Coordinates of C-alpha atoms in Angstrom, one line a residue:
M1 CA 150.6 -44.0 102.1
V2 CA 147.5 -45.6 104.4
A3 CA 147.9 -49.2 103.2
K4 CA 144.3 -50.4 102.3
K5 CA 142.8 -53.2 104.6
P6 CA 142.7 -56.3 102.0
K7 CA 139.1 -56.7 100.8
I8 CA 137.8 -60.2 100.2
V9 CA 134.9 -60.6 98.1
I10 CA 132.4 -64.0 98.2
I11 CA 130.9 -65.3 95.2
G12 CA 127.4 -66.5 96.3
A13 CA 125.2 -66.6 99.1
G14 CA 124.6 -69.7 100.3
M15 CA 125.7 -72.2 103.2
A16 CA 129.3 -72.2 102.3
G17 CA 129.5 -68.5 101.5
L18 CA 127.7 -67.0 104.0
T19 CA 129.9 -69.2 106.4
A20 CA 132.7 -67.9 105.7
A21 CA 131.6 -64.0 105.7
N22 CA 130.3 -65.0 109.7
K23 CA 133.8 -66.4 110.4
L24 CA 135.6 -63.4 109.1
Y25 CA 133.2 -61.0 110.0
T26 CA 133.2 -62.5 113.9
A27 CA 137.1 -63.4 114.3
T28 CA 138.0 -59.4 113.2
S29 CA 135.2 -57.0 113.3
S30 CA 136.7 -55.9 116.8
K31 CA 139.9 -54.7 114.7
D32 CA 138.3 -53.2 111.4
L33 CA 141.0 -55.3 109.4
F34 CA 139.1 -56.3 106.5
E35 CA 136.9 -55.1 103.8
L36 CA 134.3 -57.8 103.4
C37 CA 131.5 -58.3 100.8
V38 CA 129.2 -60.8 99.4
V39 CA 127.6 -60.9 96.2
E40 CA 125.3 -62.9 95.2
G41 CA 123.5 -63.2 92.0
G42 CA 119.8 -64.6 93.0
T43 CA 117.1 -61.6 94.8
R44 CA 117.9 -64.0 98.0
I45 CA 120.0 -65.5 100.5
G46 CA 120.3 -69.5 100.8
G47 CA 121.2 -71.0 97.4
R48 CA 120.3 -74.3 97.6
I49 CA 118.7 -74.0 100.7
N50 CA 115.4 -72.5 100.1
T51 CA 112.5 -72.7 103.0
S52 CA 109.4 -72.1 101.2
E53 CA 105.2 -72.3 101.8
F54 CA 102.9 -74.5 100.2
G55 CA 99.2 -75.1 101.1
G56 CA 99.9 -73.6 104.2
D57 CA 102.6 -75.5 104.9
R58 CA 106.3 -74.8 105.4
I59 CA 108.4 -76.6 103.2
E60 CA 111.6 -76.9 101.5
M61 CA 112.6 -76.5 98.1
G62 CA 116.1 -77.6 98.5
A63 CA 118.2 -79.2 101.3
T64 CA 115.7 -80.7 103.7
W65 CA 117.7 -83.1 106.1
I66 CA 120.1 -82.9 108.9
H67 CA 122.1 -85.8 108.2
G68 CA 122.9 -87.2 111.4
I69 CA 122.7 -84.5 115.0
G70 CA 126.0 -86.4 115.9
G71 CA 128.4 -83.8 115.7
S72 CA 126.6 -82.1 112.9
P73 CA 127.5 -78.1 112.9
I74 CA 123.8 -77.7 111.5
H75 CA 122.5 -79.5 114.4
K76 CA 124.7 -76.8 116.9
I77 CA 123.0 -74.1 115.0
A78 CA 119.8 -74.9 114.9
Q79 CA 119.7 -76.8 119.1
E80 CA 121.0 -72.2 119.7
I81 CA 118.8 -70.7 117.9
H82 CA 115.8 -72.9 118.8
S83 CA 114.7 -74.3 115.2
L84 CA 114.5 -77.8 115.6
H85 CA 110.8 -77.2 117.1
S86 CA 107.6 -75.1 115.6
D87 CA 104.0 -75.4 116.4
Q88 CA 103.2 -74.8 112.6
P89 CA 103.2 -77.5 110.8
W90 CA 106.0 -77.9 108.4
E91 CA 108.0 -80.7 106.4
C92 CA 109.0 -83.4 108.8
M93 CA 108.7 -86.6 106.0
D94 CA 106.3 -88.4 108.9
G95 CA 106.1 -91.3 107.0
N96 CA 110.2 -92.0 106.3
S97 CA 109.3 -93.4 109.8
D98 CA 106.5 -94.7 110.9
V99 CA 106.4 -98.2 109.7
N100 CA 102.5 -99.1 110.3
N101 CA 101.3 -96.5 107.1
T102 CA 104.0 -98.1 104.8
I103 CA 102.9 -99.4 102.0
T104 CA 104.0 -100.9 99.1
I105 CA 102.4 -101.8 95.6
A106 CA 103.1 -103.1 92.5
E107 CA 101.6 -101.3 89.2
G108 CA 97.9 -103.0 88.7
G109 CA 97.4 -102.5 91.9
Y110 CA 99.5 -105.1 93.7
Q111 CA 100.2 -104.6 97.7
L112 CA 103.3 -106.8 97.8
H113 CA 103.1 -109.0 101.1
P114 CA 106.3 -108.5 102.8
S115 CA 107.8 -111.5 102.1
I116 CA 108.6 -110.5 98.6
V117 CA 109.4 -106.9 99.6
D118 CA 112.2 -107.4 103.3
P119 CA 114.6 -109.7 102.1
V120 CA 115.2 -107.6 98.4
T121 CA 115.5 -104.5 100.7
K122 CA 117.6 -106.0 103.2
L123 CA 119.4 -107.5 100.7
F124 CA 120.0 -103.9 99.0
K125 CA 120.9 -102.1 102.4
N126 CA 123.6 -104.8 103.1
L127 CA 125.7 -103.9 99.5
M128 CA 124.9 -100.3 100.4
D129 CA 126.1 -101.4 104.0
Y130 CA 129.3 -103.1 102.2
C131 CA 130.3 -100.5 99.6
Q132 CA 130.4 -97.4 102.0
G133 CA 132.6 -99.6 104.2
K134 CA 130.2 -99.7 107.1
N135 CA 130.3 -102.6 109.3
L136 CA 127.0 -104.9 109.2
T137 CA 124.8 -104.9 112.3
E138 CA 124.5 -108.3 114.7
D139 CA 121.1 -108.4 114.3
G140 CA 120.8 -111.9 112.6
E141 CA 124.2 -113.9 112.5
L142 CA 123.2 -116.1 110.0
E143 CA 121.6 -114.1 107.7
S144 CA 123.9 -111.1 107.9
S145 CA 127.0 -113.2 107.0
Y146 CA 124.7 -114.5 104.4
Y147 CA 124.1 -110.8 102.6
Y148 CA 127.7 -110.2 103.8
N149 CA 128.7 -113.0 101.6
L150 CA 126.9 -111.9 98.1
A151 CA 128.2 -108.3 98.9
A152 CA 131.6 -109.8 98.9
K153 CA 130.8 -111.8 96.0
A154 CA 129.5 -109.0 94.1
A155 CA 132.8 -106.9 94.9
S156 CA 134.9 -109.6 93.9
N157 CA 133.0 -110.7 90.7
G158 CA 133.7 -106.7 90.1
G159 CA 137.4 -106.3 90.5
G160 CA 137.3 -104.7 94.0
G161 CA 136.2 -101.3 92.8
G162 CA 139.4 -99.7 92.2
G163 CA 140.4 -95.8 91.8
G164 CA 140.1 -94.8 88.2
S165 CA 139.4 -94.5 85.1
G166 CA 137.4 -97.9 84.5
S167 CA 136.7 -98.3 88.2
L168 CA 133.5 -100.2 89.4
S169 CA 130.3 -98.0 89.8
V170 CA 127.9 -98.6 92.5
G171 CA 125.4 -99.6 90.0
S172 CA 127.0 -102.2 88.5
F173 CA 128.2 -103.7 92.1
L174 CA 124.4 -103.9 93.1
R175 CA 124.0 -105.7 89.8
Q176 CA 126.3 -107.8 90.8
G177 CA 124.7 -108.2 94.4
L178 CA 121.5 -109.1 93.3
D179 CA 122.3 -111.7 89.9
A180 CA 124.3 -113.7 93.9
Y181 CA 121.4 -113.1 95.0
F182 CA 118.8 -115.3 92.7
G183 CA 122.1 -117.5 92.1
S184 CA 122.3 -118.6 95.7
V185 CA 118.2 -118.8 96.6
K186 CA 116.6 -122.0 96.5
E187 CA 113.8 -122.3 94.1
Q188 CA 110.5 -120.8 95.6
D189 CA 107.4 -120.8 94.7
E190 CA 105.6 -118.5 92.4
V191 CA 103.3 -116.0 93.8
K192 CA 100.1 -116.2 92.7
G193 CA 97.7 -113.1 92.8
Y194 CA 99.7 -110.6 91.6
G195 CA 98.3 -110.5 88.2
N196 CA 101.5 -110.8 85.4
W197 CA 104.2 -110.6 88.2
S198 CA 106.6 -113.4 88.4
R199 CA 108.3 -113.8 92.0
N200 CA 111.3 -113.0 90.1
L201 CA 110.0 -109.9 88.3
L202 CA 108.9 -108.6 91.5
E203 CA 111.9 -109.1 93.9
E204 CA 113.7 -107.5 90.7
A205 CA 111.4 -104.1 90.4
V206 CA 112.0 -104.1 94.2
F207 CA 114.9 -103.7 94.5
A208 CA 115.0 -101.1 91.6
M209 CA 112.5 -99.0 93.7
H210 CA 115.8 -99.0 96.3
E211 CA 118.2 -97.7 93.6
N212 CA 116.0 -94.6 92.5
T213 CA 116.0 -94.2 95.8
Q214 CA 119.9 -94.1 95.7
R215 CA 120.0 -91.9 92.9
T216 CA 117.8 -89.2 94.9
Y217 CA 120.2 -89.3 98.0
T218 CA 123.3 -89.2 95.4
S219 CA 122.1 -87.4 93.2
A220 CA 123.6 -89.6 90.0
G221 CA 121.4 -89.8 87.7
D222 CA 122.1 -93.6 86.7
L223 CA 124.3 -95.5 89.5
L224 CA 126.2 -97.1 86.7
S225 CA 128.0 -93.2 87.1
L226 CA 128.6 -93.5 90.2
D227 CA 131.9 -94.1 91.5
Y228 CA 132.2 -97.8 94.0
A229 CA 135.8 -96.9 95.3
A230 CA 134.8 -93.3 96.1
E231 CA 131.4 -94.6 98.6
S232 CA 133.7 -95.6 101.8
E233 CA 135.4 -92.6 101.8
Y234 CA 131.7 -90.7 102.3
R235 CA 131.2 -89.7 106.2
M236 CA 128.0 -89.7 108.0
F237 CA 127.3 -88.2 111.5
P238 CA 126.3 -90.4 113.7
G239 CA 122.1 -90.5 114.9
E240 CA 119.0 -89.8 113.6
E241 CA 118.4 -87.4 110.5
I242 CA 116.1 -84.8 110.7
T243 CA 114.7 -82.3 109.1
I244 CA 114.5 -78.5 110.6
A245 CA 111.0 -77.2 112.4
K246 CA 111.2 -73.6 111.5
G247 CA 113.4 -74.2 108.3
Y248 CA 116.5 -75.1 106.7
L249 CA 116.6 -71.0 106.0
S250 CA 116.4 -70.0 109.9
I251 CA 120.3 -71.3 109.8
I252 CA 120.8 -69.0 106.9
D253 CA 119.8 -66.4 108.5
S254 CA 121.2 -66.6 111.7
L255 CA 125.0 -66.8 109.7
A256 CA 124.2 -63.7 107.9
S257 CA 122.3 -61.9 110.7
V258 CA 125.7 -61.1 112.7
L259 CA 126.7 -59.4 109.2
P260 CA 125.9 -54.9 109.1
P261 CA 124.1 -53.6 106.9
G262 CA 125.6 -53.4 103.1
V263 CA 127.8 -56.7 103.2
V264 CA 125.5 -58.7 101.6
Q265 CA 124.5 -57.2 97.7
L266 CA 121.9 -59.0 96.4
G267 CA 121.2 -59.6 92.0
K268 CA 125.1 -59.0 91.4
K269 CA 125.6 -62.2 89.1
V270 CA 129.5 -62.1 88.1
T271 CA 130.0 -62.9 84.7
K272 CA 133.7 -62.6 84.9
I273 CA 137.0 -63.1 86.7
K274 CA 140.5 -61.6 85.8
W275 CA 143.4 -62.8 88.2
H276 CA 147.2 -62.6 87.7
G277 CA 148.5 -66.3 87.0
D278 CA 151.8 -67.7 89.1
D279 CA 154.1 -65.6 85.9
E280 CA 152.4 -62.2 86.4
R281 CA 154.7 -59.2 88.1
K282 CA 152.8 -56.7 90.4
I283 CA 152.0 -53.8 89.9
V284 CA 152.1 -50.5 91.8
E285 CA 149.8 -48.2 90.3
N286 CA 150.2 -44.0 92.1
G287 CA 151.4 -45.3 94.4
C288 CA 149.2 -48.1 96.4
C289 CA 149.0 -51.7 96.0
F290 CA 147.0 -53.0 92.9
R291 CA 143.7 -55.4 94.0
P292 CA 144.9 -58.2 91.7
V293 CA 141.7 -60.0 90.8
K294 CA 138.8 -57.7 89.3
L295 CA 135.1 -59.5 89.4
H296 CA 132.6 -57.9 86.3
F297 CA 128.8 -58.4 86.9
C298 CA 126.0 -58.8 84.7
D299 CA 124.5 -54.9 85.2
G300 CA 127.9 -53.6 84.2
S301 CA 129.8 -52.9 86.9
M302 CA 133.2 -53.9 88.3
M303 CA 134.7 -54.6 91.4
F304 CA 138.3 -55.0 92.7
A305 CA 139.3 -57.9 95.2
D306 CA 142.9 -59.3 97.4
H307 CA 140.6 -62.6 97.4
V308 CA 137.6 -64.0 96.4
I309 CA 136.1 -66.9 97.6
V310 CA 134.3 -69.3 95.1
T311 CA 131.1 -70.9 96.9
V312 CA 129.1 -71.3 93.9
S313 CA 128.3 -74.5 92.4
L314 CA 129.8 -77.5 90.7
G315 CA 126.8 -77.1 88.1
V316 CA 128.2 -73.8 87.7
L317 CA 131.6 -74.3 87.0
K318 CA 131.0 -77.3 84.7
A319 CA 129.4 -74.4 82.6
A320 CA 131.9 -71.7 83.8
I321 CA 135.1 -74.7 81.2
S322 CA 132.2 -75.1 78.7
D323 CA 132.7 -73.9 75.4
D324 CA 129.7 -71.9 75.8
A325 CA 131.0 -68.8 76.3
D326 CA 127.4 -67.2 77.5
S327 CA 127.6 -70.3 80.7
G328 CA 128.8 -69.9 83.9
I329 CA 131.7 -67.2 85.5
F330 CA 134.4 -66.8 82.5
F331 CA 138.2 -66.9 84.3
Y332 CA 140.9 -64.8 82.7
P333 CA 143.1 -66.5 82.4
P334 CA 142.1 -70.0 82.6
L335 CA 141.4 -72.0 85.2
P336 CA 144.8 -74.4 85.2
P337 CA 144.2 -77.7 83.7
S338 CA 144.0 -79.7 87.1
K339 CA 141.6 -77.2 88.2
V340 CA 139.2 -78.1 85.1
E341 CA 139.8 -81.6 84.7
A342 CA 138.5 -82.2 89.1
I343 CA 135.7 -79.9 87.5
S344 CA 135.0 -81.8 84.8
R345 CA 136.2 -85.7 85.5
L346 CA 133.2 -85.4 88.7
G347 CA 129.5 -85.5 88.7
F348 CA 127.3 -82.7 89.2
G349 CA 123.6 -84.6 89.3
V350 CA 119.9 -83.1 89.2
V351 CA 117.5 -84.0 92.0
N352 CA 113.8 -82.1 92.1
K353 CA 110.5 -82.3 94.4
L354 CA 107.1 -82.5 93.5
F355 CA 105.0 -81.4 95.5
M356 CA 101.4 -81.3 95.3
Q357 CA 98.2 -80.9 97.4
L358 CA 94.9 -83.2 97.1
S359 CA 92.1 -81.8 96.0
P360 CA 89.2 -82.0 98.7
N361 CA 87.5 -84.8 96.5
T362 CA 90.1 -87.0 97.4
Q363 CA 91.5 -86.2 100.9
Q364 CA 88.5 -86.2 103.4
E365 CA 88.9 -85.5 107.1
E366 CA 89.0 -88.2 108.7
Q367 CA 91.8 -90.2 106.1
Q368 CA 95.1 -90.3 106.4
F369 CA 97.3 -91.4 103.8
P370 CA 99.5 -94.1 103.4
F371 CA 103.7 -93.9 103.2
L372 CA 103.2 -95.6 99.4
Q373 CA 106.4 -97.3 98.1
M374 CA 105.9 -97.8 94.5
V375 CA 107.6 -100.7 92.4
F376 CA 106.6 -100.6 88.4
H377 CA 107.4 -102.7 85.5
S378 CA 110.1 -101.3 83.5
P379 CA 109.7 -98.6 80.9
Q380 CA 110.5 -101.6 78.2
S381 CA 108.3 -104.0 79.5
E382 CA 105.1 -104.4 77.7
M383 CA 103.2 -104.8 80.9
R384 CA 103.8 -101.6 81.7
H385 CA 100.2 -99.7 82.1
K386 CA 100.4 -97.0 78.8
K387 CA 99.4 -94.4 80.3
I388 CA 102.3 -93.9 82.7
P389 CA 104.4 -91.1 81.3
W390 CA 108.2 -92.5 81.6
W391 CA 109.6 -89.8 83.9
M392 CA 107.1 -91.2 87.0
R393 CA 108.9 -95.1 86.7
R394 CA 111.9 -93.8 88.0
T395 CA 110.6 -92.0 91.5
D396 CA 109.6 -94.3 93.9
T397 CA 107.3 -92.9 96.7
L398 CA 104.7 -90.9 97.3
F399 CA 103.7 -90.1 100.9
P400 CA 102.4 -86.9 103.2
I401 CA 105.4 -84.6 104.4
Y402 CA 104.1 -84.9 108.3
N403 CA 101.1 -87.0 109.8
N404 CA 97.1 -86.2 108.3
S405 CA 98.9 -83.4 105.6
S406 CA 96.7 -83.0 101.8
V407 CA 100.9 -82.0 100.8
L408 CA 101.9 -85.0 99.4
L409 CA 105.4 -85.5 97.4
S410 CA 107.9 -87.5 95.6
W411 CA 111.5 -87.1 94.5
F412 CA 113.1 -87.5 91.4
A413 CA 116.5 -87.8 89.5
G414 CA 118.2 -87.6 86.4
E415 CA 117.0 -87.1 83.3
E416 CA 113.1 -87.3 84.9
A417 CA 114.0 -84.9 87.3
L418 CA 114.6 -82.8 84.3
A419 CA 111.8 -83.4 82.3
L420 CA 109.4 -82.8 85.2
E421 CA 111.0 -79.3 85.2
S422 CA 110.1 -79.0 81.3
L423 CA 106.0 -79.5 82.1
N424 CA 103.6 -77.6 82.8
D425 CA 100.8 -77.7 85.7
E426 CA 98.5 -79.4 83.5
E427 CA 100.4 -82.0 82.2
I428 CA 102.1 -82.9 85.6
L429 CA 98.4 -83.1 87.3
N430 CA 97.6 -85.3 84.8
A431 CA 100.0 -87.5 84.9
T432 CA 100.5 -87.6 88.3
S433 CA 96.7 -88.7 89.1
T434 CA 96.4 -91.2 86.2
T435 CA 100.1 -93.0 87.9
F436 CA 99.0 -92.7 91.3
S437 CA 95.4 -94.1 91.3
T438 CA 96.7 -96.5 89.1
F439 CA 98.2 -98.3 92.1
L440 CA 95.6 -96.8 94.9
S441 CA 92.1 -97.0 93.3
Y442 CA 91.1 -100.1 94.9
Y443 CA 92.5 -99.5 97.9
K444 CA 90.9 -97.1 100.9
W445 CA 93.1 -95.0 104.5
K446 CA 92.1 -94.0 107.3
K447 CA 93.5 -91.8 110.4
G448 CA 95.3 -94.0 112.9
T449 CA 94.9 -97.5 111.0
S450 CA 96.5 -99.3 108.4
L451 CA 95.7 -98.9 105.2
H452 CA 92.9 -101.6 104.4
K453 CA 92.9 -103.8 101.2
L454 CA 89.7 -104.0 99.3
C455 CA 90.7 -106.0 95.9
N456 CA 94.5 -107.0 95.7
G457 CA 94.7 -106.1 91.8
N458 CA 92.2 -104.5 88.8
V459 CA 88.5 -105.6 89.6
N460 CA 86.2 -105.6 86.6
S461 CA 85.8 -102.7 85.4
D462 CA 81.6 -102.6 86.2
D463 CA 82.2 -102.8 90.1
K464 CA 83.3 -98.7 90.3
S465 CA 82.2 -98.4 93.9
H466 CA 85.7 -99.4 95.5
Q467 CA 87.5 -97.1 92.8
N468 CA 89.3 -94.1 94.4
E469 CA 91.2 -91.6 91.9
V470 CA 93.7 -89.4 93.5
K471 CA 93.7 -86.3 92.2
F472 CA 95.3 -83.4 92.8
S473 CA 93.9 -79.4 92.8
K474 CA 97.5 -78.0 92.5
V475 CA 101.6 -78.5 92.5
L476 CA 104.9 -76.7 92.7
K477 CA 107.9 -78.3 91.6
S478 CA 112.0 -77.6 92.3
K479 CA 113.7 -76.5 89.4
W480 CA 117.3 -76.7 90.2
G481 CA 118.6 -78.4 86.7
T482 CA 117.4 -74.9 85.0
D483 CA 118.5 -72.8 87.3
P484 CA 121.2 -70.7 85.8
L485 CA 122.8 -70.2 89.5
F486 CA 122.9 -73.7 90.2
L487 CA 122.3 -76.1 87.4
G488 CA 122.1 -79.1 89.3
S489 CA 121.6 -80.4 93.1
Y490 CA 124.8 -81.4 94.2
S491 CA 127.6 -83.5 93.6
Y492 CA 129.0 -86.9 93.5
V493 CA 132.7 -89.4 92.9
A494 CA 131.2 -90.3 89.2
V495 CA 134.1 -93.3 88.1
G496 CA 136.7 -92.5 86.6
S497 CA 136.8 -89.8 89.5
S498 CA 138.4 -90.1 93.0
G499 CA 138.6 -88.1 96.2
D500 CA 141.5 -86.0 94.4
D501 CA 138.9 -84.4 92.4
L502 CA 138.0 -82.9 95.5
D503 CA 140.9 -81.8 97.2
T504 CA 141.6 -80.0 93.7
M505 CA 138.7 -78.4 93.9
A506 CA 139.6 -77.0 97.2
E507 CA 142.8 -75.8 96.6
P508 CA 143.6 -71.5 96.0
L509 CA 145.2 -69.9 92.9
P510 CA 147.3 -69.2 92.8
K511 CA 148.0 -73.1 93.7
D512 CA 151.1 -71.8 96.1
S513 CA 149.8 -69.9 98.4
N514 CA 153.0 -69.9 100.9
F515 CA 155.0 -68.4 98.1
Q516 CA 154.7 -65.0 99.5
N517 CA 157.5 -62.4 97.6
S518 CA 157.0 -60.1 95.2
V519 CA 156.9 -61.5 92.3
T520 CA 152.8 -62.8 92.9
F521 CA 149.5 -61.9 94.7
P522 CA 148.6 -65.0 97.3
L523 CA 145.2 -66.5 97.2
Q524 CA 143.6 -64.9 95.1
I525 CA 141.3 -67.1 94.2
L526 CA 139.9 -69.6 97.5
F527 CA 136.9 -72.5 96.5
A528 CA 134.3 -73.1 99.0
G529 CA 131.5 -75.7 98.8
E530 CA 129.8 -78.7 99.0
A531 CA 131.4 -80.0 95.7
T532 CA 135.2 -79.4 97.5
H533 CA 134.4 -81.3 100.7
R534 CA 136.4 -84.5 100.3
T535 CA 134.5 -86.2 102.9
H536 CA 131.7 -84.6 103.1
Y537 CA 130.6 -83.8 99.5
S538 CA 127.0 -82.9 98.5
T539 CA 126.1 -82.0 101.9
T540 CA 125.2 -78.3 103.9
H541 CA 127.3 -79.5 106.9
G542 CA 130.4 -80.4 104.3
A543 CA 129.5 -76.5 102.6
Y544 CA 129.9 -75.3 106.1
F545 CA 133.3 -76.9 106.5
S546 CA 134.3 -75.8 103.0
G547 CA 133.1 -72.4 104.1
L548 CA 135.3 -72.3 107.0
R549 CA 138.1 -73.8 105.8
E550 CA 138.8 -71.2 103.5
A551 CA 138.1 -68.2 106.3
N552 CA 140.9 -69.9 108.5
R553 CA 143.0 -69.8 106.0
L554 CA 142.9 -66.2 105.2
L555 CA 142.5 -65.6 108.9
Q556 CA 146.1 -67.7 108.2
H557 CA 147.7 -65.4 105.5
Y558 CA 147.3 -62.9 107.4
H559 CA 148.0 -64.3 111.0
Y560 CA 144.6 -64.0 112.7
N561 CA 144.2 -67.0 114.3

């Protein structure tokens, strides 16, 4: 009898899946030890990495950043394949570092003085540093101590952020810190020249602007759902955060390039995974060992495997445990309760990007659009501009994707991101033009200079000489929330969940992979993806690490490393 080579099927050709495939193939290709297959439900590889083109520029519809270059495996690969530099324009986010070209404008067209913006910005940063367990900088010892004490007071008021259901959220911690700030500052003179904005309203709205930025960082649609205790477990690599000049997809292409033709199969969406639980006895058919996992695909075909690495998103797994039989992947037998509970408790949010190309009438040759920070009235405020739609009010920035680009970018999270997906291009063009014109109608910007203020706030409606309506010729949006292959963007630790749930996500089935006797098939289903990494969830490098982890688990199982 000729023994069959173990067959390993990887579901998903994103960062985690292709990393696992790359490791398994390069570790054993010379020995031809495995039969390896990657099945991808979509028509492309990359998963939540999707480098595209818009307005003649290279853009990222999904993953954008290398989050810290010190020790990042993504940065190392990008260096090795020379992807960090390009002669062609790309989404390099120049505005984020161009302090001289950054302006903060409140609704109504009021440019805010740094004396209003800077203290609140520093407060927010130090509150986040505190709940993330970072040491505050030595810059300005007295002020650092002041903000540190505010953060400590906020944490104390919140009960210390203990884990488990009912624990403190990041959102409530931040608001307690803001309350402590308002309670500790000496009475300040009311600001003048900002229309119906008071100093208190401005400071609170600046704080809300930073909260909206944090929502896009974490994918938590509401920071009240983001667990405080878990924030200190999250790990960042040191060094700057950068984008990849030749596109994030160059990393994916590099990982896939070692695989022989035919290993990656596109258009193979898995609908059902049938596996054998711990209590099912080993089956022998026709003298050959039966492969314990059976995959069903949407085209009616089937595939058998000894081991399956599932790298689908947490959103797809959430759909799999829902009552909707047409959603996600159907597991039989069902996933064990511990896995189901972890999937249910963890958060998985929606973050979308909206790219807008300035029309020629707005973007003149000698103009450079500023990096705009927007301070809105709350959606409930009677002072709000009635023509600005609700879904625009929780975005925070508008900026060129690189200096002098005519392509601008804004980020959206949560309900606003989902609302954006449901709108047609004309609705988006009208809404964005109205919103951004409200902020920039009475300003001009010129290449190589800071923004020149023409008139702070509203002017006589008869004076049209300085009005500069912002017009866009076309838009492009990502749609991660409604894409059935993802159903969201990336994971976060929600209130009521913890890092333990991320560890549970990573556990293989059957649970005890070392239990190798005659009554069970070990390591039938393994799990990888950013939502399975306790300290680097929500990142591409977290997905990379998880793919390596599961590949190494199988290699160790067969004593190949």
